[in-house]
Short mmCIF file of C-alpha atoms in Angstrom, two decimals:
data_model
loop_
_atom_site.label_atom_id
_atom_site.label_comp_id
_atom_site.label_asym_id
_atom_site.label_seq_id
_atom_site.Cartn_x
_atom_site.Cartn_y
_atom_site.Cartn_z
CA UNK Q 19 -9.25 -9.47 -3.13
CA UNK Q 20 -8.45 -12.78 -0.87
CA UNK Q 21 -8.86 -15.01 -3.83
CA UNK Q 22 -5.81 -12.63 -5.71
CA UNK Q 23 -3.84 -12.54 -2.52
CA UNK Q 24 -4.43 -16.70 -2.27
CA UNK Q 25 -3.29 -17.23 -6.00
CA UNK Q 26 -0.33 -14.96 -5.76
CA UNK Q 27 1.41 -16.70 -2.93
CA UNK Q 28 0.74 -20.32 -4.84
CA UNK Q 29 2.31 -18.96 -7.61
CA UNK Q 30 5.17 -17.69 -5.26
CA UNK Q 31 5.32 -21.23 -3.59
CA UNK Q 32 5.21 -22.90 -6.67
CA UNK Q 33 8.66 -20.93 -7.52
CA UNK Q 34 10.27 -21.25 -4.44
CA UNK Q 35 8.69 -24.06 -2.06
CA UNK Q 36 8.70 -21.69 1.23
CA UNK Q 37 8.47 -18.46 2.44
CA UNK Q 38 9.78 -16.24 5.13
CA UNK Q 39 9.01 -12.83 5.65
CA UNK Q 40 10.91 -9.89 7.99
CA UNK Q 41 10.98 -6.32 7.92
CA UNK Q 42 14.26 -4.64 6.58
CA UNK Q 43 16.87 -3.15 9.47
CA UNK Q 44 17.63 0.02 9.87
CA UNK Q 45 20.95 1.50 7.84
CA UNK Q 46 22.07 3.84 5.65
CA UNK Q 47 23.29 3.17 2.23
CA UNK Q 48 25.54 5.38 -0.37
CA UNK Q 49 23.48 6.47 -2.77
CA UNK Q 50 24.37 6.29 -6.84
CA UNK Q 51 25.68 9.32 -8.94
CA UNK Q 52 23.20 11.08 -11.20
CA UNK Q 53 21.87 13.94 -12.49
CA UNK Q 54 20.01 15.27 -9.36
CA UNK Q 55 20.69 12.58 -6.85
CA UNK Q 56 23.20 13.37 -4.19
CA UNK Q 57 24.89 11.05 -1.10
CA UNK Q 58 24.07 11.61 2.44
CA UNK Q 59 23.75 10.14 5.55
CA UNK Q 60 19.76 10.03 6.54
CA UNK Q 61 19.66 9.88 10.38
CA UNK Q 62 22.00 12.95 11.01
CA UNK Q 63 20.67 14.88 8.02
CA UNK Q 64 16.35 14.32 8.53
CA UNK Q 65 14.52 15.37 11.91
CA UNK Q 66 12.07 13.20 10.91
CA UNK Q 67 14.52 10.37 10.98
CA UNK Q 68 16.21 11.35 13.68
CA UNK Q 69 13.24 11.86 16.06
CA UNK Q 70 12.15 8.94 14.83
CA UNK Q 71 15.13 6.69 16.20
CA UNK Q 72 14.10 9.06 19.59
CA UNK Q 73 11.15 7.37 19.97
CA UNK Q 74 12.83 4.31 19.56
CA UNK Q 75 15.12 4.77 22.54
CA UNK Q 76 13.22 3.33 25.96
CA UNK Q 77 11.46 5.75 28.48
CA UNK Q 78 12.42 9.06 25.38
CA UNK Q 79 8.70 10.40 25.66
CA UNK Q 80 8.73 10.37 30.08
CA UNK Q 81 11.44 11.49 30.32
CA UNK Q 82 11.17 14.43 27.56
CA UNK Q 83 7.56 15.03 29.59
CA UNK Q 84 9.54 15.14 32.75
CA UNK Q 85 11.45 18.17 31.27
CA UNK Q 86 8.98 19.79 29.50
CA UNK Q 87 5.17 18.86 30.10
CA UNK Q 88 2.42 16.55 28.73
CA UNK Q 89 1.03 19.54 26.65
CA UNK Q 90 5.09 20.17 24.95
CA UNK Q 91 4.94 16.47 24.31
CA UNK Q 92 1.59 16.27 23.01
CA UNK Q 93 2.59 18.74 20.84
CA UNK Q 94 6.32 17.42 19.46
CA UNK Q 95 4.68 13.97 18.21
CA UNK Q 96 1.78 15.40 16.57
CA UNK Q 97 4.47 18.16 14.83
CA UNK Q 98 6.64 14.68 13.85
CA UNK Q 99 2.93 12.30 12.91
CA UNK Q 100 2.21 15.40 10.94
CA UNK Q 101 5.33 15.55 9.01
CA UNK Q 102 3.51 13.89 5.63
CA UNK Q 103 0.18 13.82 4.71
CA UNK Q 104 -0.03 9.99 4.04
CA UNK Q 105 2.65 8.11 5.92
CA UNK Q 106 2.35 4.24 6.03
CA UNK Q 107 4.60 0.89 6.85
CA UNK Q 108 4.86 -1.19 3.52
CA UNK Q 109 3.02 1.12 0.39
CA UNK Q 110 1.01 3.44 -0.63
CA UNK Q 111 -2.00 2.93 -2.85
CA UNK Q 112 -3.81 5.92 -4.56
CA UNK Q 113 -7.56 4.23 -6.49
CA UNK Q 114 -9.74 6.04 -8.00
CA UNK Q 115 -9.23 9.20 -6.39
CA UNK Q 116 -7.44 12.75 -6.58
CA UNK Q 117 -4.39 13.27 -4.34
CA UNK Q 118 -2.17 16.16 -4.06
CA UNK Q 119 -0.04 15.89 -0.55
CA UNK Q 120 3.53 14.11 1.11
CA UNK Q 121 4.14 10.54 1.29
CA UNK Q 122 6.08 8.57 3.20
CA UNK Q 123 6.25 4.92 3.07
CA UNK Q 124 9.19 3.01 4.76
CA UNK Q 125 8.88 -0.31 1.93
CA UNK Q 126 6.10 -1.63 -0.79
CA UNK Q 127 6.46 1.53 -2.67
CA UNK Q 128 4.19 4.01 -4.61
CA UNK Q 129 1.04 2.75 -6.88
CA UNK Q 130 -1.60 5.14 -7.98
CA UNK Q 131 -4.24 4.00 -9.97
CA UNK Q 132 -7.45 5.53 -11.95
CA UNK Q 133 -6.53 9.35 -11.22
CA UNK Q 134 -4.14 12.24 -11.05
CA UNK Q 135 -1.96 12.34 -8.18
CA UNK Q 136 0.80 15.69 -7.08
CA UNK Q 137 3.79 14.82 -4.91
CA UNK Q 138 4.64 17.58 -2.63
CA UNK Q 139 7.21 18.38 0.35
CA UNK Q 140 6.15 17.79 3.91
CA UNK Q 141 7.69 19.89 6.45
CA UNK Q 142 10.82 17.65 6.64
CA UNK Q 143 13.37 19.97 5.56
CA UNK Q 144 15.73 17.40 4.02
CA UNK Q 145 13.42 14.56 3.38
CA UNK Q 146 10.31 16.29 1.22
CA UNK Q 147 8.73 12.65 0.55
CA UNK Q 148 9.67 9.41 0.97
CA UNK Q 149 9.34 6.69 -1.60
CA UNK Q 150 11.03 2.78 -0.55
CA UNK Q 151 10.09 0.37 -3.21
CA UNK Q 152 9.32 2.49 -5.95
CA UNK Q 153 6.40 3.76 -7.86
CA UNK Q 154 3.67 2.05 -10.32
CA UNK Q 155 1.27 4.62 -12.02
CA UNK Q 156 -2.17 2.84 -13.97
CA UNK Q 157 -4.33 5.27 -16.27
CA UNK Q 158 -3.04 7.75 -13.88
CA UNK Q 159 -0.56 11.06 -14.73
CA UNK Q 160 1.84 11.10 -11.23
CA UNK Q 161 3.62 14.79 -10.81
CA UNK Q 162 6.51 15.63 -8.78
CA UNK Q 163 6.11 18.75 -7.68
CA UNK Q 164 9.82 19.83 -7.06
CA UNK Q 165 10.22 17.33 -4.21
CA UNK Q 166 13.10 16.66 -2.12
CA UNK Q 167 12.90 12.70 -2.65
CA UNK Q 168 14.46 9.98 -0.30
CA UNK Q 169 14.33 6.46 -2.20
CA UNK Q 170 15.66 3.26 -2.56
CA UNK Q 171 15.70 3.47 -5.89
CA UNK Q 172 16.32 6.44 -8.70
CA UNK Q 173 12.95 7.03 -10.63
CA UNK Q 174 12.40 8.35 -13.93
CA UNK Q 175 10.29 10.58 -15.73
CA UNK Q 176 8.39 8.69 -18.32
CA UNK Q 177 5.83 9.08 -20.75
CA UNK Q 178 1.56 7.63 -21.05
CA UNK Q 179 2.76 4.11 -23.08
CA UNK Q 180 -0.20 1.59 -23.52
CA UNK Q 181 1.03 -0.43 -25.95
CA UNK Q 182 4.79 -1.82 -23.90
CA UNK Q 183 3.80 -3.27 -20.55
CA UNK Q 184 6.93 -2.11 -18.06
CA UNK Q 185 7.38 -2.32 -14.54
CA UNK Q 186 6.45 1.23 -13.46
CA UNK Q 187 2.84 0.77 -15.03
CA UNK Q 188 1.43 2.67 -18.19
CA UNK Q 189 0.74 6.00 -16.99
CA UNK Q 190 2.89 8.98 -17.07
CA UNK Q 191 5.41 10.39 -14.92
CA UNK Q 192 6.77 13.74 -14.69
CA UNK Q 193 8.59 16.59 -12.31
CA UNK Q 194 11.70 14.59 -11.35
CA UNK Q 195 14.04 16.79 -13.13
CA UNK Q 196 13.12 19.50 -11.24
CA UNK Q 197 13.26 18.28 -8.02
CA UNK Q 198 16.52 16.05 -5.70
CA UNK Q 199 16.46 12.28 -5.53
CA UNK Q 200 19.10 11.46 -2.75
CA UNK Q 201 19.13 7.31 -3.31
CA UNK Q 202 19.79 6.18 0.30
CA UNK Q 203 18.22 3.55 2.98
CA UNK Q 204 16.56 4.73 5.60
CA UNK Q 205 14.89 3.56 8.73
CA UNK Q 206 13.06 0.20 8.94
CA UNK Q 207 9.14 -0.25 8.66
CA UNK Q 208 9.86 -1.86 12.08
CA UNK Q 209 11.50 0.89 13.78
CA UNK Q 210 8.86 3.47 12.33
CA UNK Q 211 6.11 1.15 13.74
CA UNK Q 212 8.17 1.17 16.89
CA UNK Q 213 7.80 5.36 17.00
CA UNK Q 214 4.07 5.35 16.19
CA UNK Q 215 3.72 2.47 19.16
CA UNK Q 216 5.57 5.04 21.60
CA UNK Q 217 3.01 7.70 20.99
CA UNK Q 218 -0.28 5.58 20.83
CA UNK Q 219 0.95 4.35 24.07
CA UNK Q 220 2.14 7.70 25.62
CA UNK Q 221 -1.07 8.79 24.81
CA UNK Q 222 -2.39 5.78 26.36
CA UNK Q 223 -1.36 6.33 29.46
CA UNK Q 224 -2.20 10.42 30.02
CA UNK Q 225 -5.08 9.18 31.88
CA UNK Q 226 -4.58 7.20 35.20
CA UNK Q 227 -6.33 4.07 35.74
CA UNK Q 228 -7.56 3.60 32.14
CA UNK Q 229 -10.88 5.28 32.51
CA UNK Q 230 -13.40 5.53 29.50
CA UNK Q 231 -15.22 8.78 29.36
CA UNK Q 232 -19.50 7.69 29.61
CA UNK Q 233 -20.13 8.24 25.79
CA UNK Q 234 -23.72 6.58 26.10
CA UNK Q 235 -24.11 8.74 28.92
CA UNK Q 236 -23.73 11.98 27.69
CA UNK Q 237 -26.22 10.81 24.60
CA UNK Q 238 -22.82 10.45 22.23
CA UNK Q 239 -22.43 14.27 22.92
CA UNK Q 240 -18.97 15.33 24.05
CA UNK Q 241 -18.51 18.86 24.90
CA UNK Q 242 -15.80 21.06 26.30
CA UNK Q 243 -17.42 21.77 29.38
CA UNK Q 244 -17.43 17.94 30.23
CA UNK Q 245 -13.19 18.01 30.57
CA UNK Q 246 -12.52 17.39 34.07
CA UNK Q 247 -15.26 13.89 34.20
CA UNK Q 248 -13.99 10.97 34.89
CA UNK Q 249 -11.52 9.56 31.79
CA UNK Q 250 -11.28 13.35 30.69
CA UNK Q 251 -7.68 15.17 31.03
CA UNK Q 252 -7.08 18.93 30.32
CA UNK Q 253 -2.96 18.29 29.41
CA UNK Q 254 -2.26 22.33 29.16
CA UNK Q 255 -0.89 24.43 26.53
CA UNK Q 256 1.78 24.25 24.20
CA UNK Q 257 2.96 26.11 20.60
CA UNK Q 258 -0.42 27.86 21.01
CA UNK Q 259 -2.24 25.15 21.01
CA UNK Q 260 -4.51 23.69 23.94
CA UNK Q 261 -4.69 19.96 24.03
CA UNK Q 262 -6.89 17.52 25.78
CA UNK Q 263 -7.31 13.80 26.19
CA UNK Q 264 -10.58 11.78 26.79
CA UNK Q 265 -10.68 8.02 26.79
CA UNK Q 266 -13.21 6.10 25.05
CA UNK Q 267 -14.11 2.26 24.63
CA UNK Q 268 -14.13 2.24 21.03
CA UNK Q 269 -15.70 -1.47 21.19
CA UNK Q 270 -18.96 0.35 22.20
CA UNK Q 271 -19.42 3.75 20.22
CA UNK Q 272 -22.01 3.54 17.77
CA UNK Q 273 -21.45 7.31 16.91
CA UNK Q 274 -19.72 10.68 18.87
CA UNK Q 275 -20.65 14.06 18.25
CA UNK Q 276 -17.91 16.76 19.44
CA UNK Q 277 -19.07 20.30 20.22
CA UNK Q 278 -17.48 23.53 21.59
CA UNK Q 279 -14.07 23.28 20.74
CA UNK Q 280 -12.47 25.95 18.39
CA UNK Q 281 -9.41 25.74 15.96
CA UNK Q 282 -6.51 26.22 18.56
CA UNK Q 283 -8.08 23.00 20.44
CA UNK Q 284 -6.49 19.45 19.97
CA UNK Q 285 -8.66 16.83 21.18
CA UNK Q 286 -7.48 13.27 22.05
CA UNK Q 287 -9.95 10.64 21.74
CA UNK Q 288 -7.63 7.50 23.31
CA UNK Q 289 -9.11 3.84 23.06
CA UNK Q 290 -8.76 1.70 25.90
CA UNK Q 291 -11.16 -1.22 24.99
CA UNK Q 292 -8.27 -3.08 24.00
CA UNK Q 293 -10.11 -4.64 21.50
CA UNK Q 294 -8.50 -6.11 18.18
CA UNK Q 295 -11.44 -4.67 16.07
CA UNK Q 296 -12.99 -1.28 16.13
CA UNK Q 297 -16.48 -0.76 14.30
CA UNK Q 298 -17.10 3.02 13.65
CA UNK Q 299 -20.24 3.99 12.04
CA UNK Q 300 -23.18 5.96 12.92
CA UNK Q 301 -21.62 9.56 11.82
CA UNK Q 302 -18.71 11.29 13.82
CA UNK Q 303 -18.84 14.92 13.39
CA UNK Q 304 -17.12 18.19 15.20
CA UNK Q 305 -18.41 21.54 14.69
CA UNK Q 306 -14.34 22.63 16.20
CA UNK Q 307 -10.99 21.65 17.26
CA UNK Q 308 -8.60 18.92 15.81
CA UNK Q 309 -9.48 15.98 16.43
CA UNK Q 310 -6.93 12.81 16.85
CA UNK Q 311 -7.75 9.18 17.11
CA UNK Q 312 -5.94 6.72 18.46
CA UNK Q 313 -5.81 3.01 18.62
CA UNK Q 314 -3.28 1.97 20.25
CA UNK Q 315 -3.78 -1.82 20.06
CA UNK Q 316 -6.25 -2.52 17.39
CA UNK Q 317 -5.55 -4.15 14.78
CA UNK Q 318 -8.25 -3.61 12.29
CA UNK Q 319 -10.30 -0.50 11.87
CA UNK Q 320 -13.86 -0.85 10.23
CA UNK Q 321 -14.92 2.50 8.74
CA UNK Q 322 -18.31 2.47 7.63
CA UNK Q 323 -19.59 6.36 7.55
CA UNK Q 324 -18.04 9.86 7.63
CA UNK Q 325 -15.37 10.79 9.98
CA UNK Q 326 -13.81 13.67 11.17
CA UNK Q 327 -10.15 13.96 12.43
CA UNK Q 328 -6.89 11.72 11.84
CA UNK Q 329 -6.42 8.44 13.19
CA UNK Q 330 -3.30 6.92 15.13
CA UNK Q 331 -2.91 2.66 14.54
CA UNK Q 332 0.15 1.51 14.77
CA UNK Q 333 -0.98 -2.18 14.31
CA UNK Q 334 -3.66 -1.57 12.68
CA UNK Q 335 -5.58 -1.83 9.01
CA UNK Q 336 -8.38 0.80 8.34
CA UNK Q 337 -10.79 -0.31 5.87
CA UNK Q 338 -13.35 1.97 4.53
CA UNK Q 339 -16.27 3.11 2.07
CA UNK Q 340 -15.61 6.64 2.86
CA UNK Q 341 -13.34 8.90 1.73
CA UNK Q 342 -11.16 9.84 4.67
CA UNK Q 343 -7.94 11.40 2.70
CA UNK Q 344 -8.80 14.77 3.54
CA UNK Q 345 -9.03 13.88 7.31
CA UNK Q 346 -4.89 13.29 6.66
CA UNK Q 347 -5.53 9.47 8.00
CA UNK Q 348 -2.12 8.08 9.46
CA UNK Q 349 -2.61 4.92 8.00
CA UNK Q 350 -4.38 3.31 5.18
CA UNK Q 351 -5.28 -0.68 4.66
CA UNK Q 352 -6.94 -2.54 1.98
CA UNK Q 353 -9.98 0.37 1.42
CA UNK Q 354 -12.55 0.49 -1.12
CA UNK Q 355 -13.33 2.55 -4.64
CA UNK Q 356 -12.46 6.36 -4.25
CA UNK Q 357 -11.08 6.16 -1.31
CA UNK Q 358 -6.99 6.77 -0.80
CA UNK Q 359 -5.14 3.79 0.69
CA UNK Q 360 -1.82 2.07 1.78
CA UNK Q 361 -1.62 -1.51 3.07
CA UNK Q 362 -0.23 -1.67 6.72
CA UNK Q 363 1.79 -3.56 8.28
CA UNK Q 364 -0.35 -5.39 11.56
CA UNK Q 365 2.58 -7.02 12.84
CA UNK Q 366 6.27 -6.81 12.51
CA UNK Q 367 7.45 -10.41 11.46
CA UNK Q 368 5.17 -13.42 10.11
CA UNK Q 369 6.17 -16.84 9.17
CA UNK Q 370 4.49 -19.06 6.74
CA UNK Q 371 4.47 -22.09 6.49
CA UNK Q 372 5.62 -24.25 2.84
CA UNK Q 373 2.01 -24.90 1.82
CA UNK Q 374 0.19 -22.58 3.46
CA UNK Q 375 -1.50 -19.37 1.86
CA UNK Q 376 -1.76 -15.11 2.62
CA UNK Q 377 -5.21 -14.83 3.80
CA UNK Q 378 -6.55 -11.66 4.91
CA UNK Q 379 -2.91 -10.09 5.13
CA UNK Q 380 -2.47 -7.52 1.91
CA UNK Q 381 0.43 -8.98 0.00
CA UNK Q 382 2.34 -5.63 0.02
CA UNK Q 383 3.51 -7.15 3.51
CA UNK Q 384 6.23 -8.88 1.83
CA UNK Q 385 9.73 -7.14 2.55
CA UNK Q 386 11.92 -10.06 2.51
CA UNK Q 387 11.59 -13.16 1.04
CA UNK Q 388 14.19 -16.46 2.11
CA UNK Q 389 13.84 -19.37 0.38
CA UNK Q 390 14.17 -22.68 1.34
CA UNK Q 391 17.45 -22.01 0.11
CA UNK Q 392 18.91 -19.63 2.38
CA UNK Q 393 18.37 -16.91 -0.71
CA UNK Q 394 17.09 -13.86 0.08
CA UNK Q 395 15.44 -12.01 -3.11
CA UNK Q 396 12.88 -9.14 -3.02
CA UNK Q 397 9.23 -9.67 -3.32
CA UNK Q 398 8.25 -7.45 -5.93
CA UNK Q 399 10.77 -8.58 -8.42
CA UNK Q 400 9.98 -12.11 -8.02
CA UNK Q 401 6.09 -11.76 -8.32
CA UNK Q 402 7.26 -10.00 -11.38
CA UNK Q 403 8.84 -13.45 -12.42
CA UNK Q 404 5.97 -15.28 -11.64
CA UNK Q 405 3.32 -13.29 -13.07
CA UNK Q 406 3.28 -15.02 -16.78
CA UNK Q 407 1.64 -18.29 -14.71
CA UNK Q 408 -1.12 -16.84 -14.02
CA UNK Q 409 -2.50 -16.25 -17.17
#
């Protein structure tokens, strides 16, 4: 996959002799008359949006604690991290597997690849799914199942064509008609990055003094009875449910095994190693509860066994061998076969250099491209430009 990313971007350099890449700002844009597309103004008519650019705003999540409680604010960002099933930065892959769910990605689009996937509303009441940067469907039937869709672009039903290579890939495409495209720009990957940061770091702070629950300890056994140990935090009730935080250092946890929780509990595991990479293997299982993981500075998640729960990274990639999709995984990076996956962005702006290559960084995290020129074009429609090179 390094050698494709490597060859890619010397084919881009050899077009244009210089890169630099930034994340899109924030704005709203009228959308184009059709059929069943329709004009409005995203951050007044989404709560997603609009609790998004919330979390934005300095000191929103102590203060809204202040006035309500840890447990109420617990609570409100896992109803808003919730909102879609897969939500990630800059695209969306589907290989090799069978998806039926929400999406939301903020740029780099929609590819699906080797199966069957079902587009469905999320609890956003205006904003079903979210699609910036369009879709690409391989050997692969994609289905809109009467979705309220926010894009950047209007999409188009289309039929299995082998034979006439086209942009949106060879597979089929169907549903659109009966659901609402509303063509409009909404937030930046940057400011939704920005909103996941405030609640990995919300979260990372519950906990005075940055304690780390004694994993090893306990034998990698953590049970209910053990909230109230050090780096443990009962944070109360809220919306019925009872939530809970325990620290870990995730540098050092070969494998955790949760036990006594039931289905109204919502347990926190926080990491406070700091650490840039996270290992997790050895088997994680919970016999109850919901279980939430967050990383709140890593930046690349290794994933090598089964897991249970969904997992917070704002600046992170999580690359795995398992199939995680039905833990409802925030964010996706470069996985592995049959395993659902979007490539994230690790950090909001990189520069590089005239002569210099992508290396580990997925190429989907391209938003803008300005040549040496002063032009600014967008990525996928250039690599389209390029491609005939590399053959």
């Amino acid at each position: 996959m390094k050698n494709v990313f490597r060859w890619l971007m010397l084919i881009f350099m050899a077009c244009f002799f210089g890169i630099v890449i930034n994340q899109p700002v924030p704005g709203h844009a009228t959308a184009i008359s059709s059929a069943n597309t329709t004009t409005m103004t995203v951050a007044d008519q989404s709560q997603f949006i609009d609790t998004a650019i919330k979390l934005n705003t300095a000191d929103y999540l102590a203060t809204y604690s202040q006035q309500h409680g840890p447990a109420a604010t617990v609570a409100m960002t896992q109803a808003w991290l919730q909102t879609y099933r897969l939500m990630a930065l800059t695209g969306i892959n589907l290989l090799n597997t069978e998806f039926t769910g929400s999406v939301a990605t903020f740029s780099g689009g929609l590819t699906s690849t080797n199966g069957r996937a079902t587009i469905q509303n999320g609890t956003d009441s205006t904003w079903g799914s979210i699609i910036n940067g369009g879709v690409a469907i391989e050997n692969n039937h994609l289905i809109f199942d009467q979705v309220n869709l926010l894009t950047d672009q209007l999409l188009e039903n289309q039929a299995m064509d082998y034979q006439n290579p086209r942009p949106t890939g060879n597979g089929a495409i169907d549903g659109l008609e009966t659901g609402q495209q509303t063509q409009a720009e909404t937030l930046s990957p940057i400011a939704i990055q920005q909103a996941m940061q405030a609640i990995a770091d919300y979260y990372n702070g519950m906990i005075a003094g940055q304690t780390a629950f004694d994993v090893a300890g306990a034998y990698g056994n953590f049970n209910k009875t053990m909230i109230g140990q050090a780096g443990t935090l009962d944070a109360g009730v809220a919306d019925g449910k009872h939530y809970y935080i325990v620290n870990i250092d995730a540098s050092h946890l070969p494998n955790l095994q949760t036990t006594g929780f039931d289905d109204n509990d919502v347990l926190i595991y926080n990491d406070v190693s700091k650490s840039d990479t996270v290992t997790l293997s050895g088997g994680f299982t919970a016999n109850g509860g919901q279980i939430i993981w967050n990383f709140p500075t890593a930046t690349k998640i290794n994933n090598t066994t089964k897991i249970t729960g969904r997992i917070l990274a704002p600046n992170g990639i999580l690359l795995t061998n398992q199939n995680v999709d039905g833990a409802n995984v925030m964010q996706y990076g470069s996985g592995y076969s049959n395993s659902a996956h979007a490539a994230i962005v690790a950090k909001p702006k990189m520069t590089y250099p005239v002569g210099e290559t992508i290396k580990d960084d997925p190429l989907s995290y391209l938003q803008l491209i300005v040549t040496s020129a002063g032009k600014v074009v967008q990525p996928r429609m250039i690599f389209k430009s390029c491609m005939p090179m590399a053959s």
